[in-house]
Amino acid sequence: MNKKSEPTIHDIARELKISASTVSRALQNNPRISLKTREKILSLAETMGYRPNSLASNLRNKKSNTIGIVVPLINRHFFASVISGAEEVAFKAGYTVVISQSNDLADKEIAIVHSMFANRVDGLIISIAMDSTTFEHLKMFTRKNIPMVFFDRAVPEIETNKIVVDDFMGGFRVTQHLIDQGYKRIGHMAGPQNLTTYRERKSGYMEALSQNGLSFDETLVVTNKLTSEDGTAAIQHLMSLPKPPDAIFCCNDTTALSAMIYLRSEGYRIPEDIGIVGFSNEPFSRVVSPSISTIAQPAFLMGQKAAELILNQIENQEKSFTTLVLPTELIIRESSNRKLI
Amino acid sequence: MNKKSEPTIHDIARELKISASTVSRALQNNPRISLKTREKILSLAETMGYRPNSLASNLRNKKSNTIGIVVPLINRHFFASVISGAEEVAFKAGYTVVISQSNDLADKEIAIVHSMFANRVDGLIISIAMDSTTFEHLKMFTRKNIPMVFFDRAVPEIETNKIVVDDFMGGFRVTQHLIDQGYKRIGHMAGPQNLTTYRERKSGYMEALSQNGLSFDETLVVTNKLTSEDGTAAIQHLMSLPKPPDAIFCCNDTTALSAMIYLRSEGYRIPEDIGIVGFSNEPFSRVVSPSISTIAQPAFLMGQKAAELILNQIENQEKSFTTLVLPTELIIRESSNRKLI
DNA sequence: TGAAATTGTGCAATCGATTGCATTTTATTT
DNA sequence: AAATAAAATGCAATCGATTGCACAATTTCA
């Protein structure tokens, strides 16, 4: 590759017949260097096209100025938004962001986390893989006192910073809304119950039923991985029950959409015959027809907050852990609005 | 932070009363180290919880095993998909990916690129900011022989690897399709003409008109930044013309959607009265109603190819430059399909 | 058994920037 | 002018891993 290696502070020093220390200090605007020398150095650095080598200074300073972000899939609106928010804050603070996706595979997540440690990231922002059941690789980070923030999907048994949305209230609001709309048999498409996120949504759902004197019917709950296909399979199953539901709270918008598509192909009217509510407010939910009622999660904000938390821990030696519960917002759209609020 | 610093090869060496060189070699499975010593070392490394420090080895090897990716906005489906594809390939090859977003601002792009150079990325994958008009920061990379790949938005004057979709054919196909559907006055919402991408789409549009004996009417072309608001403003303008268009080729799906929403609010029927085609195949385009005809760009593939190209240059010292033109696919949906193909 | 060949390890420099402490230079004071 | 204080710069070690070359240990062969 580039044989002609880059100019270093030593090259500058040699040229000016001074020491590398002086050059280093001048470049950092250290007041111990006289204005005259500093200007000479800065100007030569400029003409030589000098660019500091972060690898070297990171090594010496034992600090990489890098934050790692691990998500299940970059190519998902929610995660991309979180990354976007985190990158924005990190960049402004002079940090670089390295990103990897676990594809929801535990093994890949472990490999990623080890690689991030090898790169000595100063902090880790992570939403764990659906598959992950052991967390030794993450405990390693807390043991080594490397700041970490879980977002969206957290590990309860690891004590560290967490940013979640209020999934319980989200599930509760959705269900209450459906009840308010006069739906009587409300089904639920749940996600993997090893993830707090989905457990909480289900709890909120159950609580709302209970508070309204509706009985909880386990047969109306389908648990799957929430892919588009899962959604189709689930809705088929639910509608084939002896007493099918008249409304469904889906744990994400993808399954909500699959359900809608299937229901419409079967001649059901939405929201008149069946009400549908999703979760996450995907970009498409607003524009499909009927538009999908859903819960908005402040993804971009979540990323910003995650980065702020991490930076606070890195730079201010903040030791205590924070759990941030961001509010969710119920967005009522056509798919559940039969009383036309 | 972590006072108790990490175990290093020296710690292992001291413990075993051997030299750090031996440890280093053993960890790399260098055959010069005897099996017995190697096993002793590996086992101790394991129990000490040793993790190599990439910063140090990167410095020594003058190689960061890192690829930089710069996009206008992470939080955009197309870019997120490219990143996702590139990350996948890079990770498999043992590379870390650092990502930044320019927000389409030239200044931020420059800062990012400099920071990536400071971090000594081994290669750069970039889609330039709409705002960028000077490219000194990118020429620096080519001058230093650091592999680079432009994707989607390339800089013609810089000779390096490029991956683009066939924008010309995309524009051509869209227009030909509209003509086939019997539309007579076809308008165009164009993007910033300093970007090849958008110039090519427009050229394709003009060529199709010409090949079909339709005259090109400059007043039917609106050029803007393709935001949702731009789309609304543009469609209002176009429809207020004395002789408004009966079809519009929008340079992205976002503006196509804005246009559709406005047109429907004004009582136009789509596709009967007006045909609309977008570009990029956003996830929402398939599911809105009417669904939006558009051009699919193989974003994930683009990211994979970009990473493969970069890796090939890094690892195989490939010197020649490649330009990859990926095919586009016209997806005919409701918004333009009045003859019901 | 001794010399040559083979195998295994260690020394020390290197990558480029940083920094505590020592030293030199300049300015200030008496 | 000498003494002291203040300011500017340099020396050398350090961060942790790598590697060419030298040296030591072991094996092989005559």
JSON list of N, CA and C (backbone and C1' of nucleotides) in Angstrom, two decimals, chain A residues 8-9 24-25 32 50 60, chain C residues 16-22:
[
{"chain": "A", "resi": 8, "resn": "THR", "atom": "N", "xyz": [5.37, 12.42, 10.51]},
{"chain": "A", "resi": 8, "resn": "THR", "atom": "CA", "xyz": [5.09, 12.30, 11.94]},
{"chain": "A", "resi": 8, "resn": "THR", "atom": "C", "xyz": [5.65, 13.52, 12.65]},
{"chain": "A", "resi": 9, "resn": "ILE", "atom": "N", "xyz": [5.39, 13.60, 13.92]},
{"chain": "A", "resi": 9, "resn": "ILE", "atom": "CA", "xyz": [5.94, 14.72, 14.67]},
{"chain": "A", "resi": 9, "resn": "ILE", "atom": "C", "xyz": [7.46, 14.70, 14.64]},
{"chain": "A", "resi": 24, "resn": "SER", "atom": "N", "xyz": [4.88, 17.93, 19.71]},
{"chain": "A", "resi": 24, "resn": "SER", "atom": "CA", "xyz": [3.67, 17.36, 20.29]},
{"chain": "A", "resi": 24, "resn": "SER", "atom": "C", "xyz": [2.93, 18.40, 21.11]},
{"chain": "A", "resi": 25, "resn": "ARG", "atom": "N", "xyz": [3.68, 19.08, 21.94]},
{"chain": "A", "resi": 25, "resn": "ARG", "atom": "CA", "xyz": [3.03, 20.08, 22.79]},
{"chain": "A", "resi": 25, "resn": "ARG", "atom": "C", "xyz": [2.46, 21.23, 21.98]},
{"chain": "A", "resi": 32, "resn": "ARG", "atom": "N", "xyz": [3.07, 25.93, 27.37]},
{"chain": "A", "resi": 32, "resn": "ARG", "atom": "CA", "xyz": [4.50, 25.91, 27.69]},
{"chain": "A", "resi": 32, "resn": "ARG", "atom": "C", "xyz": [5.36, 26.17, 26.46]},
{"chain": "A", "resi": 50, "resn": "TYR", "atom": "N", "xyz": [0.78, 17.21, 7.55]},
{"chain": "A", "resi": 50, "resn": "TYR", "atom": "CA", "xyz": [0.77, 16.34, 8.72]},
{"chain": "A", "resi": 50, "resn": "TYR", "atom": "C", "xyz": [-0.64, 16.10, 9.23]},
{"chain": "A", "resi": 60, "resn": "ARG", "atom": "N", "xyz": [-0.95, 5.33, 23.54]},
{"chain": "A", "resi": 60, "resn": "ARG", "atom": "CA", "xyz": [-0.25, 5.97, 24.64]},
{"chain": "A", "resi": 60, "resn": "ARG", "atom": "C", "xyz": [-1.23, 6.42, 25.74]},
{"chain": "C", "resi": 16, "resn": "DG", "atom": "P", "xyz": [5.29, 5.58, 11.99]},
{"chain": "C", "resi": 16, "resn": "DG", "atom": "O5'", "xyz": [4.70, 6.49, 13.14]},
{"chain": "C", "resi": 16, "resn": "DG", "atom": "C5'", "xyz": [3.30, 6.61, 13.26]},
{"chain": "C", "resi": 16, "resn": "DG", "atom": "C4'", "xyz": [2.97, 7.35, 14.53]},
{"chain": "C", "resi": 16, "resn": "DG", "atom": "C3'", "xyz": [3.54, 8.77, 14.60]},
{"chain": "C", "resi": 16, "resn": "DG", "atom": "O3'", "xyz": [2.45, 9.62, 14.89]},
{"chain": "C", "resi": 16, "resn": "DG", "atom": "C1'", "xyz": [4.00, 7.59, 16.59]},
{"chain": "C", "resi": 17, "resn": "DA", "atom": "P", "xyz": [2.59, 11.15, 15.18]},
{"chain": "C", "resi": 17, "resn": "DA", "atom": "O5'", "xyz": [2.24, 11.15, 16.72]},
{"chain": "C", "resi": 17, "resn": "DA", "atom": "C5'", "xyz": [0.98, 10.63, 17.10]},
{"chain": "C", "resi": 17, "resn": "DA", "atom": "C4'", "xyz": [0.87, 10.59, 18.60]},
{"chain": "C", "resi": 17, "resn": "DA", "atom": "C3'", "xyz": [1.02, 11.94, 19.30]},
{"chain": "C", "resi": 17, "resn": "DA", "atom": "O3'", "xyz": [-0.07, 12.06, 20.21]},
{"chain": "C", "resi": 17, "resn": "DA", "atom": "C1'", "xyz": [2.50, 10.35, 20.26]},
{"chain": "C", "resi": 18, "resn": "DT", "atom": "P", "xyz": [-0.25, 13.35, 21.10]},
{"chain": "C", "resi": 18, "resn": "DT", "atom": "O5'", "xyz": [0.37, 12.93, 22.50]},
{"chain": "C", "resi": 18, "resn": "DT", "atom": "C5'", "xyz": [-0.20, 11.82, 23.17]},
{"chain": "C", "resi": 18, "resn": "DT", "atom": "C4'", "xyz": [0.52, 11.57, 24.46]},
{"chain": "C", "resi": 18, "resn": "DT", "atom": "C3'", "xyz": [0.66, 12.80, 25.37]},
{"chain": "C", "resi": 18, "resn": "DT", "atom": "O3'", "xyz": [0.16, 12.40, 26.63]},
{"chain": "C", "resi": 18, "resn": "DT", "atom": "C1'", "xyz": [2.74, 11.70, 25.16]},
{"chain": "C", "resi": 19, "resn": "DT", "atom": "P", "xyz": [-0.24, 13.46, 27.73]},
{"chain": "C", "resi": 19, "resn": "DT", "atom": "O5'", "xyz": [1.00, 13.43, 28.72]},
{"chain": "C", "resi": 19, "resn": "DT", "atom": "C5'", "xyz": [1.33, 12.21, 29.38]},
{"chain": "C", "resi": 19, "resn": "DT", "atom": "C4'", "xyz": [2.60, 12.40, 30.18]},
{"chain": "C", "resi": 19, "resn": "DT", "atom": "C3'", "xyz": [2.71, 13.77, 30.89]},
{"chain": "C", "resi": 19, "resn": "DT", "atom": "O3'", "xyz": [3.30, 13.54, 32.16]},
{"chain": "C", "resi": 19, "resn": "DT", "atom": "C1'", "xyz": [4.60, 13.41, 29.57]},
{"chain": "C", "resi": 20, "resn": "DG", "atom": "P", "xyz": [2.78, 14.39, 33.41]},
{"chain": "C", "resi": 20, "resn": "DG", "atom": "O5'", "xyz": [3.87, 13.97, 34.49]},
{"chain": "C", "resi": 20, "resn": "DG", "atom": "C5'", "xyz": [4.16, 12.59, 34.71]},
{"chain": "C", "resi": 20, "resn": "DG", "atom": "C4'", "xyz": [5.60, 12.44, 35.16]},
{"chain": "C", "resi": 20, "resn": "DG", "atom": "C3'", "xyz": [6.06, 13.47, 36.18]},
{"chain": "C", "resi": 20, "resn": "DG", "atom": "O3'", "xyz": [6.98, 12.84, 37.08]},
{"chain": "C", "resi": 20, "resn": "DG", "atom": "C1'", "xyz": [7.34, 13.71, 34.20]},
{"chain": "C", "resi": 21, "resn": "DC", "atom": "P", "xyz": [7.60, 13.64, 38.32]},
{"chain": "C", "resi": 21, "resn": "DC", "atom": "O5'", "xyz": [9.01, 14.08, 37.74]},
{"chain": "C", "resi": 21, "resn": "DC", "atom": "C5'", "xyz": [9.89, 13.07, 37.21]},
{"chain": "C", "resi": 21, "resn": "DC", "atom": "C4'", "xyz": [11.06, 13.75, 36.54]},
{"chain": "C", "resi": 21, "resn": "DC", "atom": "C3'", "xyz": [11.70, 14.88, 37.36]},
{"chain": "C", "resi": 21, "resn": "DC", "atom": "O3'", "xyz": [13.08, 14.59, 37.48]},
{"chain": "C", "resi": 21, "resn": "DC", "atom": "C1'", "xyz": [11.33, 15.56, 35.14]},
{"chain": "C", "resi": 22, "resn": "DA", "atom": "P", "xyz": [14.08, 15.58, 38.24]},
{"chain": "C", "resi": 22, "resn": "DA", "atom": "O5'", "xyz": [15.02, 16.01, 37.03]},
{"chain": "C", "resi": 22, "resn": "DA", "atom": "C5'", "xyz": [15.51, 15.01, 36.13]},
{"chain": "C", "resi": 22, "resn": "DA", "atom": "C4'", "xyz": [16.27, 15.69, 35.01]},
{"chain": "C", "resi": 22, "resn": "DA", "atom": "C3'", "xyz": [17.25, 16.76, 35.49]},
{"chain": "C", "resi": 22, "resn": "DA", "atom": "O3'", "xyz": [18.44, 16.64, 34.72]},
{"chain": "C", "resi": 22, "resn": "DA", "atom": "C1'", "xyz": [15.67, 17.73, 34.02]}
]
